[in-house]
Amino acid sequence: MATSPPYHHLQDKRIIVAGAGIGGLAFVVALHHQWTTSPLYSAGKFPSIFICDRDHKQVSQEREGYSLSLNGLDINGGLVALHDVGLLDAALECSLLGTDSTNSFRMWDAEWNELLRVTRKPHDGLPTAGIRIRRADLRNILIEATEKIAEIHWGTTCTSAKELDDGRVQVMLSDKEVGTRMEECDLLVAADGAHSKIRASVRPQDELNYQGVVQIGGIGQFPEGNLPEPINETWGMAVSGQGVGCFMSPVDKTSAVWAISCEEPEPRQKPVSEDDKKAALGEAKQIGQMLKGPFPEMIQATDPSTVFMIPARDKQPFVHDVNGLTRIVFIGDSNHAVSPFAGNGANLALKDGWDLGVKLWEHSTVREAVESYDKLAFPRAISTLKSSHQRMNIAHATGLKFQAMRVAFGAGSWLMWLFGI
């Protein structure tokens, strides 16, 4: 007589997911996918999952009004994770660039002459090696999939957490309607971003580090759909050779995001008032005065309300202390925050969510699952951090260093891995 598969250790348990961003949502979808498709365990009751996010469902343009890169180069690509949970087709339908291999990452000089074009082969089974997609579209795909599994409690913040003597986790939640309350769970997945309140409560010394570079950017609006060339069909970075870099990418058919960067000894505060944003836009124009191509037109088409300023900050990733905090798991930016120069944050978040869901399903204890998860998540986060620092150096190179790199750009192949697309 055949024996039934064993019951799963998370069956009938309660999981709190702090953060309904890319990583947190990917985790919920991944765990549910494993639960409903794998024959490894008997089909017991799916865990009770409480998802909360400090933002409301409709977030501001400043948070969502840009595009990001998803790659499908290897097993660590975000497109691989989307494929594994059955959401790849939905993402491809929303892609801005990438389904055509000619729309690959470019690097230009100050005159917008092409220095480098990166084209890679996709990982096994994928139709493309990379796409650009609006963050809002990717998040909406994940929200739609998640809301079929569990309710998302918008406008609710997880402010702190601690493990209890019985092995459960006590979480403090705060929202405007209910106020502050305590909840308990069997597992807390901290996916609350670079400025994680959970990380601050249990790892107070683990802070972000400023990397000496500030970006000023905004969104150029082109209502007629006449994005300037070559940003109408590709994306990339202009390297001036004078210590100034400029990233550009389409956001949709009528807008494009740009971000000019230079080295600054101290971080800057983001502009808040209308006057501050107008001043920042004027400063960006002055900093990038050597840049030709689409830059002047992009500046002219930018609504000051979309202007942002980002000090490049990141932090070292960490492995979890399975002998200590065994029931609090940090994924995405809460563990390994990266600056915009990484170009890989969404890929890390998607893969973190997928891998944690898979490992929790495959292993018989949370401790074993987290140990196995860290062996995947930590190395790729370290690699991304290192490459982001190299990109900063390239973007702001001057003099002989820039000239030497320009020669290297002619070969190009050694730089492909830096850009991950």
Coordinates of C-alpha atoms in Angstrom, one line a residue:
M1 CA 0.0 0.0 0.0
A2 CA 1.4 3.4 -1.0
T3 CA 2.2 5.9 1.7
S4 CA 0.9 9.5 1.5
P5 CA 3.5 12.3 1.1
P6 CA 4.4 13.9 4.5
Y7 CA 2.7 17.1 5.7
H8 CA 4.5 20.3 5.3
H9 CA 6.1 22.1 8.2
L10 CA 4.4 25.4 7.3
Q11 CA 0.9 23.9 7.0
D12 CA -1.6 25.8 9.1
K13 CA 1.2 28.3 10.1
R14 CA 1.0 32.0 9.9
I15 CA 3.5 34.1 7.8
I16 CA 3.7 37.9 7.8
V17 CA 5.3 39.5 4.8
A18 CA 6.4 43.1 5.5
G19 CA 6.5 44.9 2.2
A20 CA 4.4 44.4 -1.0
G21 CA 7.2 45.3 -3.3
I22 CA 8.7 43.1 -5.9
G23 CA 10.5 40.7 -3.5
G24 CA 7.7 40.3 -1.0
L25 CA 5.1 39.6 -3.7
A26 CA 7.4 37.3 -5.6
F27 CA 7.8 35.2 -2.4
V28 CA 4.1 34.8 -1.9
V29 CA 3.5 33.8 -5.5
A30 CA 6.5 31.4 -5.5
L31 CA 5.5 29.6 -2.3
H32 CA 1.9 29.3 -3.5
H33 CA 3.1 28.0 -6.8
Q34 CA 5.2 25.3 -5.1
W35 CA 2.4 24.4 -2.8
T36 CA -0.1 23.9 -5.6
T37 CA 2.1 22.2 -8.2
S38 CA 4.7 20.1 -6.5
P39 CA 3.9 16.5 -5.4
L40 CA 6.6 16.5 -2.7
Y41 CA 4.1 17.0 0.1
S42 CA 0.4 16.2 0.5
A43 CA -1.9 19.1 -0.3
G44 CA -2.5 20.4 3.2
K45 CA -3.8 23.8 4.1
F46 CA -1.8 26.7 2.7
P47 CA -0.3 28.9 5.4
S48 CA -2.2 32.0 6.5
I49 CA -0.3 34.9 4.9
F50 CA -0.6 38.5 6.1
I51 CA 0.9 41.0 3.7
C52 CA 1.3 44.6 4.6
D53 CA 2.9 47.7 2.9
R54 CA 3.4 51.2 4.2
D55 CA 2.2 52.7 0.9
H56 CA -1.3 52.8 -0.4
K57 CA -2.0 50.8 -3.6
Q58 CA -1.8 53.9 -5.8
V59 CA 1.7 55.2 -5.1
S60 CA 3.2 58.4 -6.4
Q61 CA 4.8 58.9 -9.8
E62 CA 8.1 59.5 -8.0
R63 CA 8.0 55.9 -6.7
E64 CA 6.7 54.2 -9.8
G65 CA 7.3 56.5 -12.7
Y66 CA 10.3 54.8 -14.1
S67 CA 11.4 51.6 -15.9
L68 CA 13.8 48.9 -14.8
S69 CA 15.8 46.1 -16.3
L70 CA 14.9 42.4 -16.0
N71 CA 17.5 40.0 -17.4
G72 CA 17.3 36.4 -18.6
L73 CA 21.0 35.7 -19.0
D74 CA 21.3 32.9 -16.5
I75 CA 19.6 31.2 -13.6
N76 CA 19.8 34.4 -11.5
G77 CA 17.8 36.5 -13.9
G78 CA 14.5 38.0 -13.0
L79 CA 12.9 36.7 -16.2
V80 CA 13.8 33.2 -15.0
A81 CA 11.9 33.7 -11.8
L82 CA 8.9 35.1 -13.7
H83 CA 9.0 32.1 -16.1
D84 CA 9.1 29.7 -13.1
V85 CA 5.9 31.2 -11.6
G86 CA 4.1 31.5 -14.9
L87 CA 4.2 35.3 -15.2
L88 CA 6.7 35.7 -18.0
D89 CA 4.1 36.2 -20.7
A90 CA 2.4 39.0 -18.8
A91 CA 5.8 40.8 -18.3
L92 CA 6.7 40.4 -22.0
E93 CA 3.4 42.0 -23.0
C94 CA 4.3 45.1 -20.9
S95 CA 7.9 45.3 -22.0
L96 CA 9.2 48.6 -23.4
L97 CA 12.4 47.2 -24.9
G98 CA 14.1 43.9 -25.2
T99 CA 11.9 41.5 -27.1
D100 CA 13.9 42.7 -30.2
S101 CA 17.5 41.9 -29.6
T102 CA 18.6 45.2 -31.3
N103 CA 17.1 47.2 -28.4
S104 CA 20.0 46.4 -26.1
F105 CA 22.0 48.4 -23.6
R106 CA 24.2 51.1 -25.1
M107 CA 27.0 53.3 -23.9
W108 CA 27.7 56.7 -25.5
D109 CA 30.2 59.5 -25.2
A110 CA 29.3 63.2 -24.6
E111 CA 28.6 63.7 -28.3
W112 CA 26.3 60.6 -28.1
N113 CA 28.6 58.5 -30.3
E114 CA 28.1 54.9 -29.5
L115 CA 30.9 53.3 -27.5
L116 CA 29.4 50.0 -26.6
R117 CA 26.5 47.8 -27.5
V118 CA 25.7 44.9 -25.2
T119 CA 23.8 42.0 -26.8
R120 CA 23.7 38.6 -25.0
K121 CA 22.1 35.2 -25.5
P122 CA 19.1 34.3 -23.4
H123 CA 19.1 31.5 -20.8
D124 CA 17.7 28.2 -21.8
G125 CA 14.0 28.3 -22.6
L126 CA 13.7 32.1 -22.5
P127 CA 12.7 34.2 -25.6
T128 CA 14.9 37.1 -24.7
A129 CA 18.0 38.0 -22.7
G130 CA 16.5 41.1 -21.2
I131 CA 13.7 43.6 -21.2
R132 CA 12.9 47.1 -19.9
I133 CA 9.6 47.3 -18.1
R134 CA 7.8 50.0 -16.1
R135 CA 8.1 49.3 -12.4
A136 CA 4.4 50.0 -12.0
D137 CA 3.6 47.3 -14.7
L138 CA 5.8 44.7 -13.0
R139 CA 4.4 45.4 -9.6
N140 CA 0.8 45.3 -10.9
I141 CA 1.4 41.9 -12.4
L142 CA 2.7 40.7 -9.1
I143 CA -0.1 42.4 -7.1
E144 CA -2.8 40.8 -9.4
A145 CA -1.2 37.3 -8.8
T146 CA -0.8 37.8 -5.1
E147 CA -4.3 39.1 -4.5
K148 CA -5.6 35.7 -5.7
I149 CA -3.7 34.2 -2.8
A150 CA -3.9 36.6 0.1
E151 CA -5.1 40.1 1.0
I152 CA -2.6 42.9 0.9
H153 CA -3.1 45.4 3.8
W154 CA -2.2 48.7 2.3
G155 CA -1.1 51.7 4.4
T156 CA 0.1 49.4 7.2
T157 CA 3.7 49.5 8.4
C158 CA 5.7 46.9 10.3
T159 CA 7.7 49.0 12.6
S160 CA 9.6 46.4 14.6
A161 CA 9.9 42.7 15.4
K162 CA 11.4 40.4 17.9
E163 CA 11.5 36.6 18.4
L164 CA 9.6 35.2 21.4
D165 CA 10.7 32.4 23.7
D166 CA 8.3 30.0 22.1
G167 CA 10.0 30.5 18.7
R168 CA 7.3 32.7 17.2
V169 CA 7.8 36.3 16.1
Q170 CA 6.1 39.3 17.6
V171 CA 5.5 42.1 15.1
M172 CA 4.4 45.7 15.8
L173 CA 2.1 47.1 13.1
S174 CA 1.0 50.6 12.6
D175 CA -1.7 52.2 10.4
K176 CA -3.7 55.4 10.6
E177 CA -7.1 53.8 10.9
V178 CA -6.4 51.2 13.6
G179 CA -3.3 52.7 15.2
T180 CA -0.5 50.5 16.7
R181 CA -1.1 46.8 17.4
M182 CA 0.9 43.6 18.0
E183 CA 0.6 40.5 15.9
E184 CA 2.4 37.2 16.1
C185 CA 3.5 34.8 13.3
D186 CA 5.6 31.7 12.8
L187 CA 7.7 33.3 10.1
L188 CA 8.4 36.9 9.2
V189 CA 9.6 37.8 5.7
A190 CA 11.2 41.2 5.8
A191 CA 10.8 42.7 2.3
D192 CA 10.4 46.3 3.4
G193 CA 13.1 47.9 1.4
A194 CA 16.4 49.7 1.7
H195 CA 15.3 51.6 4.8
S196 CA 13.8 48.5 6.4
K197 CA 12.4 49.2 9.9
I198 CA 12.6 45.6 10.7
R199 CA 16.3 45.6 10.0
A200 CA 16.7 48.7 12.1
S201 CA 15.0 46.9 15.0
V202 CA 17.0 43.7 14.9
R203 CA 20.2 44.7 13.2
P204 CA 20.6 48.4 14.3
Q205 CA 24.2 48.7 13.2
D206 CA 23.5 47.4 9.7
E207 CA 23.1 50.7 7.9
L208 CA 23.3 52.1 4.3
N209 CA 26.7 53.4 3.1
Y210 CA 27.0 56.5 0.9
Q211 CA 29.2 55.8 -2.1
G212 CA 30.2 59.4 -3.0
V213 CA 27.9 59.9 -6.0
V214 CA 24.7 61.9 -6.4
Q215 CA 22.1 61.5 -9.2
I216 CA 19.7 64.3 -10.3
G217 CA 17.0 63.2 -12.6
G218 CA 13.5 63.5 -13.9
I219 CA 11.0 62.4 -16.4
G220 CA 10.9 64.0 -19.9
Q221 CA 7.3 64.2 -21.2
F222 CA 6.6 63.9 -24.9
P223 CA 2.8 63.8 -25.3
E224 CA 3.0 63.2 -29.1
G225 CA 5.2 60.1 -28.6
N226 CA 8.2 61.8 -30.3
L227 CA 10.9 60.6 -27.8
P228 CA 14.3 61.9 -29.0
E229 CA 16.7 59.5 -30.8
P230 CA 18.1 57.1 -29.8
I231 CA 16.0 56.9 -26.6
N232 CA 12.9 56.2 -28.6
E233 CA 14.3 52.7 -29.3
T234 CA 17.1 51.9 -26.8
W235 CA 18.5 52.8 -23.4
G236 CA 21.9 53.2 -21.7
M237 CA 24.5 55.5 -20.2
A238 CA 26.4 58.4 -21.6
V239 CA 29.9 58.8 -20.2
S240 CA 31.4 62.3 -20.7
G241 CA 35.0 61.7 -19.7
Q242 CA 34.6 64.8 -17.5
G243 CA 33.3 63.1 -14.3
V244 CA 29.7 63.2 -15.4
G245 CA 27.5 60.3 -16.4
C246 CA 23.9 60.3 -17.7
F247 CA 21.5 57.4 -17.7
M248 CA 18.4 57.4 -20.0
S249 CA 15.6 55.0 -20.7
P250 CA 12.1 55.2 -22.0
V251 CA 9.3 54.8 -19.4
D252 CA 6.5 54.4 -21.9
K253 CA 5.7 55.7 -25.4
T254 CA 5.4 59.3 -24.2
S255 CA 8.0 59.7 -21.5
A256 CA 11.6 58.8 -20.6
V257 CA 13.6 58.9 -17.4
W258 CA 17.0 60.5 -17.2
A259 CA 19.5 60.8 -14.4
I260 CA 22.7 62.7 -14.4
S261 CA 25.4 61.9 -11.9
C262 CA 28.7 63.2 -10.5
E263 CA 30.9 62.7 -7.5
E264 CA 29.9 64.6 -4.3
P265 CA 31.8 64.4 -1.0
E266 CA 28.5 64.4 1.0
P267 CA 25.0 63.1 0.3
R268 CA 22.3 65.6 -0.7
Q269 CA 18.8 66.0 0.6
K270 CA 16.1 65.3 -2.0
P271 CA 14.3 68.4 -3.3
V272 CA 10.8 68.8 -1.8
S273 CA 9.3 72.1 -2.6
E274 CA 8.5 73.3 -6.2
D275 CA 11.3 75.9 -6.0
D276 CA 13.8 73.2 -4.8
K277 CA 12.9 71.0 -7.8
K278 CA 13.2 73.8 -10.3
A279 CA 16.7 74.6 -8.8
A280 CA 17.7 71.0 -9.0
L281 CA 16.6 70.9 -12.7
G282 CA 18.7 73.9 -13.4
E283 CA 21.7 72.4 -11.6
A284 CA 21.3 69.2 -13.7
K285 CA 21.4 71.3 -16.9
Q286 CA 24.5 73.0 -15.7
I287 CA 26.3 69.8 -14.7
G288 CA 25.5 68.2 -18.0
Q289 CA 26.3 71.2 -20.2
M290 CA 28.9 69.1 -22.1
L291 CA 26.3 66.5 -23.1
K292 CA 24.8 66.6 -26.6
G293 CA 22.4 64.2 -28.2
P294 CA 19.0 63.9 -26.5
F295 CA 20.1 65.5 -23.2
P296 CA 19.1 69.2 -23.9
E297 CA 15.8 68.1 -25.3
M298 CA 15.1 65.8 -22.3
I299 CA 15.9 68.6 -19.9
Q300 CA 13.6 71.0 -21.7
A301 CA 10.7 68.4 -21.7
T302 CA 11.0 67.7 -17.9
D303 CA 8.2 68.8 -15.6
P304 CA 10.0 70.0 -12.4
S305 CA 7.4 68.1 -10.3
T306 CA 9.1 64.8 -11.5
V307 CA 12.6 65.9 -10.5
F308 CA 14.4 63.7 -8.0
M309 CA 17.8 63.6 -6.3
I310 CA 19.3 60.2 -5.2
P311 CA 22.5 59.8 -3.2
A312 CA 24.0 56.5 -4.2
R313 CA 23.8 54.3 -1.1
D314 CA 24.1 50.6 -0.7
K315 CA 25.0 48.0 1.9
Q316 CA 26.8 44.7 2.3
P317 CA 24.5 41.7 2.1
F318 CA 24.4 39.3 5.0
V319 CA 23.7 35.6 5.7
H320 CA 21.2 34.9 8.4
D321 CA 22.3 33.7 11.8
V322 CA 20.4 30.4 11.9
N323 CA 21.5 29.9 15.5
G324 CA 19.9 33.2 16.5
L325 CA 17.1 34.9 14.5
T326 CA 15.8 31.8 12.8
R327 CA 12.3 33.0 12.0
I328 CA 13.0 36.5 10.5
V329 CA 14.2 36.3 6.9
F330 CA 15.4 39.4 5.0
I331 CA 15.1 39.5 1.2
G332 CA 15.6 42.1 -1.5
D333 CA 16.8 45.6 -0.5
S334 CA 16.1 44.9 3.2
N335 CA 19.1 42.6 3.1
H336 CA 21.3 43.9 0.2
A337 CA 20.2 47.4 -0.8
V338 CA 21.9 48.6 -4.0
S339 CA 22.2 52.0 -5.7
P340 CA 20.7 52.7 -9.1
F341 CA 24.1 51.9 -10.6
A342 CA 23.5 48.3 -9.8
G343 CA 20.9 47.9 -12.5
N344 CA 20.0 44.6 -10.9
G345 CA 17.8 45.3 -7.9
A346 CA 14.6 44.0 -9.4
N347 CA 16.3 40.8 -10.6
L348 CA 17.7 40.2 -7.1
A349 CA 14.3 40.8 -5.5
L350 CA 12.5 38.4 -7.9
K351 CA 15.1 35.7 -7.4
D352 CA 15.1 36.1 -3.7
G353 CA 11.4 35.7 -3.5
W354 CA 11.4 32.7 -5.8
D355 CA 14.3 31.0 -4.1
L356 CA 13.0 31.5 -0.5
G357 CA 9.6 30.1 -1.5
V358 CA 11.3 27.1 -3.1
K359 CA 13.6 26.4 -0.2
L360 CA 10.9 26.7 2.4
W361 CA 8.9 24.2 0.4
E362 CA 11.8 21.8 -0.2
H363 CA 13.2 21.6 3.3
S364 CA 11.6 20.2 6.5
T365 CA 12.5 23.1 8.7
V366 CA 12.8 26.9 8.4
R367 CA 16.4 26.7 9.6
E368 CA 17.4 24.3 6.8
A369 CA 15.5 26.3 4.2
V370 CA 17.2 29.6 5.2
E371 CA 20.7 28.1 5.2
S372 CA 20.0 26.7 1.7
Y373 CA 18.5 30.0 0.5
D374 CA 21.5 32.0 1.7
K375 CA 23.9 29.9 -0.4
L376 CA 22.0 31.2 -3.4
A377 CA 21.1 34.8 -2.4
F378 CA 24.4 35.9 -0.8
P379 CA 26.8 35.3 -3.7
R380 CA 24.7 37.0 -6.3
A381 CA 24.1 40.0 -4.1
I382 CA 27.9 40.3 -3.5
S383 CA 28.5 40.1 -7.2
T384 CA 25.9 42.8 -7.9
L385 CA 27.4 45.1 -5.3
K386 CA 30.9 44.8 -6.7
S387 CA 29.8 45.4 -10.3
S388 CA 27.8 48.5 -9.2
H389 CA 30.9 50.1 -7.8
Q390 CA 32.8 49.4 -11.0
R391 CA 30.0 51.0 -13.0
M392 CA 30.2 54.1 -10.8
N393 CA 33.9 54.3 -11.6
I394 CA 33.3 53.9 -15.3
A395 CA 30.5 56.6 -15.4
H396 CA 32.6 59.2 -13.7
A397 CA 36.1 58.4 -15.1
T398 CA 38.3 61.3 -16.4
G399 CA 41.6 61.9 -18.1
L400 CA 43.9 58.9 -18.9
K401 CA 41.6 56.5 -17.0
F402 CA 38.7 57.5 -19.3
Q403 CA 40.9 57.2 -22.4
A404 CA 42.1 53.8 -21.4
M405 CA 38.5 52.6 -20.8
R406 CA 37.4 54.1 -24.1
V407 CA 39.9 51.8 -25.9
A408 CA 38.5 48.9 -23.9
F409 CA 35.0 49.8 -24.9
G410 CA 36.0 49.1 -28.5
A411 CA 36.4 45.4 -27.6
G412 CA 33.4 45.6 -25.3
S413 CA 33.1 42.0 -24.4
W414 CA 34.8 42.2 -21.1
L415 CA 32.3 44.9 -20.0
M416 CA 29.2 42.9 -20.8
W417 CA 29.0 41.1 -17.5
L418 CA 29.2 44.5 -15.7
F419 CA 25.9 45.5 -17.2
G420 CA 24.1 42.2 -16.8
I421 CA 22.0 42.5 -19.9

